[in-house]
Amino acid sequence: MRVIFKIWRQESAASKGELRSYEIDGLTEDMSFLEALDHLNEQLVLKGEEVIAYEYDCREGICGQCGVFINGRAHGPHDNMTTCQLHMRSFKDGDTIVVEPWRATSFPIIKDLVVDRSAFDRIIEQGAFISAKTGTAPEANAIPIPKTIADAAMDAAACIGCGACVATCKNSSAALFTAAKINHLNKLPQGKAEQHQRTKEMTWQMNEEGFGSCTFTGACEVECPEGISITNIAEMNARYLKSKVFG
């Protein structure tokens, strides 16, 4: 299998970047997309050229580190899939595949396809945890939580923080990410003691990082690998108003 990769190369956030073309042969349909990039890097090493920088960790669709734009879509052509779960069978022999980094002011490029997503970490630090002392862990069924609430909390907690929602949003909004992190804790009994403080401080940090405003186009939900619903954003907005009154 032969393809042409058009990959964004950029030395740093301060330098000018460009798309460069690389024709690569010897791929198979069973290769993952990241394995194809590995193969390309091996060829570049043999030629004495600088390898392409890109992020990955688990390669199992769990960590979210691998996110890039592929032919104009976050994580590639399929819904609810991370880049590392994408396989070359999704492309045809001879295809040209354009690979770009997440593009958002709050995600400055470090090098090539690698961006700095530490803005997400700073939002997390403002309250995406429970600090109330609860003693030893209770028996699993000791705190009755309706199944609908438990399911909704787990659905929000599924966010892997990949940043696809920000990168695909025309406003570079982090509302879906922040809402998921707020809601999954605020829904549970253990998180309610700090719910108003959590909501105010995390939304404040989101704005402080320079992310854009949400206009509910729904692009974030479409590209989210975990399929997290934008109803979480509406819920976060309602919680924010309550926090201004009761917090």
PDB file of C-alpha atoms in Angstrom:
ATOM      1  CA  MET A   1       0.000   0.000   0.000  1.00  0.00           C
ATOM      2  CA  ARG A   2       1.362   3.402  -1.019  1.00  0.00           C
ATOM      3  CA  VAL A   3       0.121   6.776   0.233  1.00  0.00           C
ATOM      4  CA  ILE A   4       1.301  10.362   0.226  1.00  0.00           C
ATOM      5  CA  PHE A   5       1.386  12.026   3.640  1.00  0.00           C
ATOM      6  CA  LYS A   6       1.141  15.818   3.662  1.00  0.00           C
ATOM      7  CA  ILE A   7       2.251  16.587   7.203  1.00  0.00           C
ATOM      8  CA  TRP A   8       2.538  19.884   9.041  1.00  0.00           C
ATOM      9  CA  ARG A   9       6.150  20.590  10.016  1.00  0.00           C
ATOM     10  CA  GLN A  10       6.922  23.389  12.464  1.00  0.00           C
ATOM     11  CA  GLU A  11       9.983  23.753  14.650  1.00  0.00           C
ATOM     12  CA  SER A  12       8.254  25.695  17.462  1.00  0.00           C
ATOM     13  CA  ALA A  13       5.348  28.009  18.237  1.00  0.00           C
ATOM     14  CA  ALA A  14       7.505  30.981  17.264  1.00  0.00           C
ATOM     15  CA  SER A  15       8.581  29.605  13.887  1.00  0.00           C
ATOM     16  CA  LYS A  16       6.702  29.415  10.604  1.00  0.00           C
ATOM     17  CA  GLY A  17       5.282  26.034   9.630  1.00  0.00           C
ATOM     18  CA  GLU A  18       4.367  24.376   6.351  1.00  0.00           C
ATOM     19  CA  LEU A  19       2.900  21.212   4.906  1.00  0.00           C
ATOM     20  CA  ARG A  20       5.501  18.824   3.490  1.00  0.00           C
ATOM     21  CA  SER A  21       4.767  15.805   1.318  1.00  0.00           C
ATOM     22  CA  TYR A  22       6.175  12.332   1.968  1.00  0.00           C
ATOM     23  CA  GLU A  23       5.479   9.397  -0.334  1.00  0.00           C
ATOM     24  CA  ILE A  24       5.623   6.157   1.609  1.00  0.00           C
ATOM     25  CA  ASP A  25       5.254   2.569   0.397  1.00  0.00           C
ATOM     26  CA  GLY A  26       5.183  -0.791   2.150  1.00  0.00           C
ATOM     27  CA  LEU A  27       2.163  -0.085   4.319  1.00  0.00           C
ATOM     28  CA  THR A  28      -0.595  -2.631   4.965  1.00  0.00           C
ATOM     29  CA  GLU A  29      -4.294  -2.188   5.599  1.00  0.00           C
ATOM     30  CA  ASP A  30      -3.881  -3.782   9.034  1.00  0.00           C
ATOM     31  CA  MET A  31      -1.451  -1.110  10.219  1.00  0.00           C
ATOM     32  CA  SER A  32      -2.787   1.487  12.610  1.00  0.00           C
ATOM     33  CA  PHE A  33      -2.407   5.111  11.559  1.00  0.00           C
ATOM     34  CA  LEU A  34       0.309   5.647  14.168  1.00  0.00           C
ATOM     35  CA  GLU A  35       2.167   2.555  12.941  1.00  0.00           C
ATOM     36  CA  ALA A  36       2.138   4.106   9.476  1.00  0.00           C
ATOM     37  CA  LEU A  37       3.677   7.283  10.942  1.00  0.00           C
ATOM     38  CA  ASP A  38       6.241   5.092  12.735  1.00  0.00           C
ATOM     39  CA  HIS A  39       7.102   3.483   9.396  1.00  0.00           C
ATOM     40  CA  LEU A  40       7.504   6.919   7.826  1.00  0.00           C
ATOM     41  CA  ASN A  41       9.793   8.039  10.646  1.00  0.00           C
ATOM     42  CA  GLU A  42      11.930   4.921  10.205  1.00  0.00           C
ATOM     43  CA  GLN A  43      12.388   5.851   6.543  1.00  0.00           C
ATOM     44  CA  LEU A  44      13.319   9.404   7.509  1.00  0.00           C
ATOM     45  CA  VAL A  45      15.934   8.109   9.962  1.00  0.00           C
ATOM     46  CA  LEU A  46      17.497   5.949   7.237  1.00  0.00           C
ATOM     47  CA  LYS A  47      17.686   9.038   5.014  1.00  0.00           C
ATOM     48  CA  GLY A  48      19.271  11.102   7.777  1.00  0.00           C
ATOM     49  CA  GLU A  49      16.273  13.439   7.981  1.00  0.00           C
ATOM     50  CA  GLU A  50      14.561  14.759  11.083  1.00  0.00           C
ATOM     51  CA  VAL A  51      11.649  12.616  12.256  1.00  0.00           C
ATOM     52  CA  ILE A  52       8.099  13.913  12.609  1.00  0.00           C
ATOM     53  CA  ALA A  53       7.161  14.763  16.191  1.00  0.00           C
ATOM     54  CA  TYR A  54       3.749  13.509  17.313  1.00  0.00           C
ATOM     55  CA  GLU A  55       2.213  12.434  20.610  1.00  0.00           C
ATOM     56  CA  TYR A  56       0.966   9.059  21.770  1.00  0.00           C
ATOM     57  CA  ASP A  57       0.912   6.954  24.917  1.00  0.00           C
ATOM     58  CA  CYS A  58      -1.486   4.063  25.417  1.00  0.00           C
ATOM     59  CA  ARG A  59      -2.400   3.445  21.747  1.00  0.00           C
ATOM     60  CA  GLU A  60      -5.641   1.960  23.059  1.00  0.00           C
ATOM     61  CA  GLY A  61      -8.022   4.923  22.739  1.00  0.00           C
ATOM     62  CA  ILE A  62      -7.813   5.740  26.444  1.00  0.00           C
ATOM     63  CA  CYS A  63      -5.312   8.531  27.063  1.00  0.00           C
ATOM     64  CA  GLY A  64      -6.208  11.013  24.292  1.00  0.00           C
ATOM     65  CA  GLN A  65      -2.597  12.008  23.605  1.00  0.00           C
ATOM     66  CA  CYS A  66      -2.619  11.028  19.926  1.00  0.00           C
ATOM     67  CA  GLY A  67      -5.067  13.628  18.625  1.00  0.00           C
ATOM     68  CA  VAL A  68      -4.392  15.245  15.221  1.00  0.00           C
ATOM     69  CA  PHE A  69      -6.451  16.491  12.281  1.00  0.00           C
ATOM     70  CA  ILE A  70      -6.591  13.985   9.431  1.00  0.00           C
ATOM     71  CA  ASN A  71      -7.994  15.248   6.132  1.00  0.00           C
ATOM     72  CA  GLY A  72      -9.774  18.048   7.967  1.00  0.00           C
ATOM     73  CA  ARG A  73     -11.378  15.966  10.715  1.00  0.00           C
ATOM     74  CA  ALA A  74     -10.290  15.569  14.299  1.00  0.00           C
ATOM     75  CA  HIS A  75      -8.957  12.018  14.806  1.00  0.00           C
ATOM     76  CA  GLY A  76      -9.788  11.062  11.220  1.00  0.00           C
ATOM     77  CA  PRO A  77     -12.776  10.011   9.097  1.00  0.00           C
ATOM     78  CA  HIS A  78     -14.748   7.990  11.661  1.00  0.00           C
ATOM     79  CA  ASP A  79     -17.019   9.034  14.521  1.00  0.00           C
ATOM     80  CA  ASN A  80     -16.177   8.215  18.157  1.00  0.00           C
ATOM     81  CA  MET A  81     -12.637   7.037  17.439  1.00  0.00           C
ATOM     82  CA  THR A  82      -9.213   8.262  18.522  1.00  0.00           C
ATOM     83  CA  THR A  83      -6.309   8.634  16.094  1.00  0.00           C
ATOM     84  CA  CYS A  84      -4.536   5.557  17.475  1.00  0.00           C
ATOM     85  CA  GLN A  85      -7.623   3.409  16.812  1.00  0.00           C
ATOM     86  CA  LEU A  86      -7.684   4.425  13.152  1.00  0.00           C
ATOM     87  CA  HIS A  87      -6.302   1.865  10.689  1.00  0.00           C
ATOM     88  CA  MET A  88      -4.952   2.266   7.181  1.00  0.00           C
ATOM     89  CA  ARG A  89      -7.849   0.220   5.826  1.00  0.00           C
ATOM     90  CA  SER A  90      -9.810   3.472   6.117  1.00  0.00           C
ATOM     91  CA  PHE A  91      -7.769   4.819   3.173  1.00  0.00           C
ATOM     92  CA  LYS A  92      -7.138   3.655  -0.363  1.00  0.00           C
ATOM     93  CA  ASP A  93      -3.898   2.876  -2.144  1.00  0.00           C
ATOM     94  CA  GLY A  94      -2.545   6.093  -3.622  1.00  0.00           C
ATOM     95  CA  ASP A  95      -4.480   8.404  -1.296  1.00  0.00           C
ATOM     96  CA  THR A  96      -3.086  11.733  -0.152  1.00  0.00           C
ATOM     97  CA  ILE A  97      -3.530  12.112   3.619  1.00  0.00           C
ATOM     98  CA  VAL A  98      -3.219  15.573   5.167  1.00  0.00           C
ATOM     99  CA  VAL A  99      -2.125  15.518   8.828  1.00  0.00           C
ATOM    100  CA  GLU A 100      -2.201  18.675  10.956  1.00  0.00           C
ATOM    101  CA  PRO A 101      -1.969  19.505  14.679  1.00  0.00           C
ATOM    102  CA  TRP A 102      -4.817  20.834  16.823  1.00  0.00           C
ATOM    103  CA  ARG A 103      -5.195  24.505  15.941  1.00  0.00           C
ATOM    104  CA  ALA A 104      -6.196  26.764  18.839  1.00  0.00           C
ATOM    105  CA  THR A 105      -4.570  29.779  20.465  1.00  0.00           C
ATOM    106  CA  SER A 106      -4.779  28.025  23.829  1.00  0.00           C
ATOM    107  CA  PHE A 107      -2.977  24.976  22.374  1.00  0.00           C
ATOM    108  CA  PRO A 108       0.320  26.472  21.124  1.00  0.00           C
ATOM    109  CA  ILE A 109       2.387  24.215  18.876  1.00  0.00           C
ATOM    110  CA  ILE A 110       5.464  22.712  20.530  1.00  0.00           C
ATOM    111  CA  LYS A 111       6.765  20.992  17.409  1.00  0.00           C
ATOM    112  CA  ASP A 112       5.200  19.532  14.255  1.00  0.00           C
ATOM    113  CA  LEU A 113       2.024  17.720  15.393  1.00  0.00           C
ATOM    114  CA  VAL A 114       2.625  18.195  19.143  1.00  0.00           C
ATOM    115  CA  VAL A 115       0.685  20.927  20.941  1.00  0.00           C
ATOM    116  CA  ASP A 116       0.753  22.174  24.535  1.00  0.00           C
ATOM    117  CA  ARG A 117      -2.529  21.163  26.212  1.00  0.00           C
ATOM    118  CA  SER A 118      -1.494  22.186  29.722  1.00  0.00           C
ATOM    119  CA  ALA A 119      -4.394  24.681  29.731  1.00  0.00           C
ATOM    120  CA  PHE A 120      -6.609  21.649  30.385  1.00  0.00           C
ATOM    121  CA  ASP A 121      -4.456  20.718  33.380  1.00  0.00           C
ATOM    122  CA  ARG A 122      -4.886  24.189  34.851  1.00  0.00           C
ATOM    123  CA  ILE A 123      -8.667  23.927  34.500  1.00  0.00           C
ATOM    124  CA  ILE A 124      -8.564  20.557  36.288  1.00  0.00           C
ATOM    125  CA  GLU A 125      -6.499  22.064  39.107  1.00  0.00           C
ATOM    126  CA  GLN A 126      -9.307  24.520  39.876  1.00  0.00           C
ATOM    127  CA  GLY A 127     -11.706  21.894  41.184  1.00  0.00           C
ATOM    128  CA  ALA A 128     -11.986  18.670  39.218  1.00  0.00           C
ATOM    129  CA  PHE A 129     -11.503  16.665  42.396  1.00  0.00           C
ATOM    130  CA  ILE A 130     -13.190  16.064  45.751  1.00  0.00           C
ATOM    131  CA  SER A 131     -11.315  17.407  48.772  1.00  0.00           C
ATOM    132  CA  ALA A 132     -13.969  16.694  51.413  1.00  0.00           C
ATOM    133  CA  LYS A 133     -12.847  14.080  53.921  1.00  0.00           C
ATOM    134  CA  THR A 134     -15.124  11.070  53.689  1.00  0.00           C
ATOM    135  CA  GLY A 135     -13.239   8.600  55.869  1.00  0.00           C
ATOM    136  CA  THR A 136     -12.631   5.105  54.607  1.00  0.00           C
ATOM    137  CA  ALA A 137     -14.216   4.024  51.358  1.00  0.00           C
ATOM    138  CA  PRO A 138     -17.846   2.948  51.959  1.00  0.00           C
ATOM    139  CA  GLU A 139     -19.289  -0.268  50.648  1.00  0.00           C
ATOM    140  CA  ALA A 140     -20.287   0.188  47.014  1.00  0.00           C
ATOM    141  CA  ASN A 141     -24.032   0.062  47.641  1.00  0.00           C
ATOM    142  CA  ALA A 142     -24.010   2.070  50.884  1.00  0.00           C
ATOM    143  CA  ILE A 143     -24.770   5.374  49.147  1.00  0.00           C
ATOM    144  CA  PRO A 144     -27.945   4.998  47.107  1.00  0.00           C
ATOM    145  CA  ILE A 145     -27.538   6.805  43.775  1.00  0.00           C
ATOM    146  CA  PRO A 146     -30.272   6.460  41.134  1.00  0.00           C
ATOM    147  CA  LYS A 147     -29.034   4.593  38.082  1.00  0.00           C
ATOM    148  CA  THR A 148     -29.901   7.469  35.761  1.00  0.00           C
ATOM    149  CA  ILE A 149     -27.664   9.821  37.767  1.00  0.00           C
ATOM    150  CA  ALA A 150     -24.844   7.282  38.044  1.00  0.00           C
ATOM    151  CA  ASP A 151     -24.998   6.639  34.284  1.00  0.00           C
ATOM    152  CA  ALA A 152     -24.981  10.369  33.481  1.00  0.00           C
ATOM    153  CA  ALA A 153     -22.004  10.931  35.806  1.00  0.00           C
ATOM    154  CA  MET A 154     -20.068   8.086  34.188  1.00  0.00           C
ATOM    155  CA  ASP A 155     -20.911   9.333  30.689  1.00  0.00           C
ATOM    156  CA  ALA A 156     -19.409  12.731  31.560  1.00  0.00           C
ATOM    157  CA  ALA A 157     -16.423  11.135  33.305  1.00  0.00           C
ATOM    158  CA  ALA A 158     -15.571   9.319  30.062  1.00  0.00           C
ATOM    159  CA  CYS A 159     -13.863  12.490  28.747  1.00  0.00           C
ATOM    160  CA  ILE A 160     -10.209  11.680  27.963  1.00  0.00           C
ATOM    161  CA  GLY A 161      -9.109  15.297  27.559  1.00  0.00           C
ATOM    162  CA  CYS A 162      -7.819  14.859  24.008  1.00  0.00           C
ATOM    163  CA  GLY A 163      -8.768  18.383  22.946  1.00  0.00           C
ATOM    164  CA  ALA A 164     -10.692  17.440  19.793  1.00  0.00           C
ATOM    165  CA  CYS A 165     -13.646  19.515  21.011  1.00  0.00           C
ATOM    166  CA  VAL A 166     -11.486  22.644  21.183  1.00  0.00           C
ATOM    167  CA  ALA A 167      -9.681  22.023  17.900  1.00  0.00           C
ATOM    168  CA  THR A 168     -12.840  21.399  15.897  1.00  0.00           C
ATOM    169  CA  CYS A 169     -14.836  24.296  17.381  1.00  0.00           C
ATOM    170  CA  LYS A 170     -14.915  27.456  15.239  1.00  0.00           C
ATOM    171  CA  ASN A 171     -14.482  29.461  18.457  1.00  0.00           C
ATOM    172  CA  SER A 172     -11.907  27.110  20.051  1.00  0.00           C
ATOM    173  CA  SER A 173     -14.226  26.657  23.014  1.00  0.00           C
ATOM    174  CA  ALA A 174     -13.362  24.309  25.876  1.00  0.00           C
ATOM    175  CA  ALA A 175     -16.951  24.251  27.124  1.00  0.00           C
ATOM    176  CA  LEU A 176     -17.529  20.535  26.467  1.00  0.00           C
ATOM    177  CA  PHE A 177     -14.337  19.489  28.241  1.00  0.00           C
ATOM    178  CA  THR A 178     -14.946  21.773  31.231  1.00  0.00           C
ATOM    179  CA  ALA A 179     -18.623  20.825  31.467  1.00  0.00           C
ATOM    180  CA  ALA A 180     -17.795  17.120  31.501  1.00  0.00           C
ATOM    181  CA  LYS A 181     -15.256  17.578  34.305  1.00  0.00           C
ATOM    182  CA  ILE A 182     -17.666  19.715  36.351  1.00  0.00           C
ATOM    183  CA  ASN A 183     -20.807  17.667  35.852  1.00  0.00           C
ATOM    184  CA  HIS A 184     -19.481  14.199  36.577  1.00  0.00           C
ATOM    185  CA  LEU A 185     -18.484  15.303  40.104  1.00  0.00           C
ATOM    186  CA  ASN A 186     -21.397  17.658  40.764  1.00  0.00           C
ATOM    187  CA  LYS A 187     -23.912  14.903  40.026  1.00  0.00           C
ATOM    188  CA  LEU A 188     -22.614  12.627  42.786  1.00  0.00           C
ATOM    189  CA  PRO A 189     -23.287  13.029  46.540  1.00  0.00           C
ATOM    190  CA  GLN A 190     -19.571  13.223  47.319  1.00  0.00           C
ATOM    191  CA  GLY A 191     -19.137  16.177  44.988  1.00  0.00           C
ATOM    192  CA  LYS A 192     -22.096  18.293  46.010  1.00  0.00           C
ATOM    193  CA  ALA A 193     -20.400  19.944  49.006  1.00  0.00           C
ATOM    194  CA  GLU A 194     -18.082  21.837  46.660  1.00  0.00           C
ATOM    195  CA  GLN A 195     -20.300  22.069  43.597  1.00  0.00           C
ATOM    196  CA  HIS A 196     -20.724  25.858  43.510  1.00  0.00           C
ATOM    197  CA  GLN A 197     -17.063  26.615  44.178  1.00  0.00           C
ATOM    198  CA  ARG A 198     -16.004  23.988  41.635  1.00  0.00           C
ATOM    199  CA  THR A 199     -18.261  25.423  38.929  1.00  0.00           C
ATOM    200  CA  LYS A 200     -17.188  29.034  39.430  1.00  0.00           C
ATOM    201  CA  GLU A 201     -13.467  28.365  39.650  1.00  0.00           C
ATOM    202  CA  MET A 202     -13.232  25.944  36.732  1.00  0.00           C
ATOM    203  CA  THR A 203     -15.267  28.151  34.398  1.00  0.00           C
ATOM    204  CA  TRP A 204     -13.179  31.151  35.486  1.00  0.00           C
ATOM    205  CA  GLN A 205      -9.965  29.301  34.614  1.00  0.00           C
ATOM    206  CA  MET A 206     -11.421  28.207  31.270  1.00  0.00           C
ATOM    207  CA  ASN A 207     -12.010  31.853  30.371  1.00  0.00           C
ATOM    208  CA  GLU A 208      -8.640  32.886  31.777  1.00  0.00           C
ATOM    209  CA  GLU A 209      -6.893  30.458  29.395  1.00  0.00           C
ATOM    210  CA  GLY A 210      -8.319  32.277  26.390  1.00  0.00           C
ATOM    211  CA  PHE A 211     -10.714  29.635  25.078  1.00  0.00           C
ATOM    212  CA  GLY A 212     -13.570  30.988  22.976  1.00  0.00           C
ATOM    213  CA  SER A 213     -17.264  31.072  23.819  1.00  0.00           C
ATOM    214  CA  CYS A 214     -19.623  28.221  23.011  1.00  0.00           C
ATOM    215  CA  THR A 215     -22.275  28.913  20.357  1.00  0.00           C
ATOM    216  CA  PHE A 216     -23.807  25.399  20.399  1.00  0.00           C
ATOM    217  CA  THR A 217     -22.953  24.394  16.838  1.00  0.00           C
ATOM    218  CA  GLY A 218     -22.525  20.818  18.081  1.00  0.00           C
ATOM    219  CA  ALA A 219     -19.227  20.216  16.249  1.00  0.00           C
ATOM    220  CA  CYS A 220     -17.551  19.234  19.531  1.00  0.00           C
ATOM    221  CA  GLU A 221     -20.070  16.469  20.180  1.00  0.00           C
ATOM    222  CA  VAL A 222     -19.631  15.057  16.662  1.00  0.00           C
ATOM    223  CA  GLU A 223     -15.837  14.851  16.949  1.00  0.00           C
ATOM    224  CA  CYS A 224     -15.605  13.737  20.587  1.00  0.00           C
ATOM    225  CA  PRO A 225     -14.172  10.179  20.662  1.00  0.00           C
ATOM    226  CA  GLU A 226     -16.367   9.389  23.667  1.00  0.00           C
ATOM    227  CA  GLY A 227     -19.525  10.949  22.188  1.00  0.00           C
ATOM    228  CA  ILE A 228     -20.042  13.278  25.162  1.00  0.00           C
ATOM    229  CA  SER A 229     -23.282  15.207  24.702  1.00  0.00           C
ATOM    230  CA  ILE A 230     -23.484  18.999  24.465  1.00  0.00           C
ATOM    231  CA  THR A 231     -26.329  18.816  26.982  1.00  0.00           C
ATOM    232  CA  ASN A 232     -23.458  18.851  29.473  1.00  0.00           C
ATOM    233  CA  ILE A 233     -22.694  22.421  28.392  1.00  0.00           C
ATOM    234  CA  ALA A 234     -26.283  23.509  29.015  1.00  0.00           C
ATOM    235  CA  GLU A 235     -26.123  21.868  32.437  1.00  0.00           C
ATOM    236  CA  MET A 236     -22.832  23.616  33.237  1.00  0.00           C
ATOM    237  CA  ASN A 237     -24.335  26.981  32.290  1.00  0.00           C
ATOM    238  CA  ALA A 238     -27.301  26.351  34.597  1.00  0.00           C
ATOM    239  CA  ARG A 239     -24.972  25.296  37.414  1.00  0.00           C
ATOM    240  CA  TYR A 240     -22.926  28.440  36.894  1.00  0.00           C
ATOM    241  CA  LEU A 241     -25.986  30.665  37.376  1.00  0.00           C
ATOM    242  CA  LYS A 242     -26.879  28.756  40.548  1.00  0.00           C
ATOM    243  CA  SER A 243     -23.329  29.119  41.843  1.00  0.00           C
ATOM    244  CA  LYS A 244     -23.569  32.902  41.446  1.00  0.00           C
ATOM    245  CA  VAL A 245     -26.702  32.895  43.601  1.00  0.00           C
ATOM    246  CA  PHE A 246     -25.912  30.208  46.187  1.00  0.00           C
ATOM    247  CA  GLY A 247     -22.107  30.090  46.086  1.00  0.00           C
TER     248      GLY A 247
END
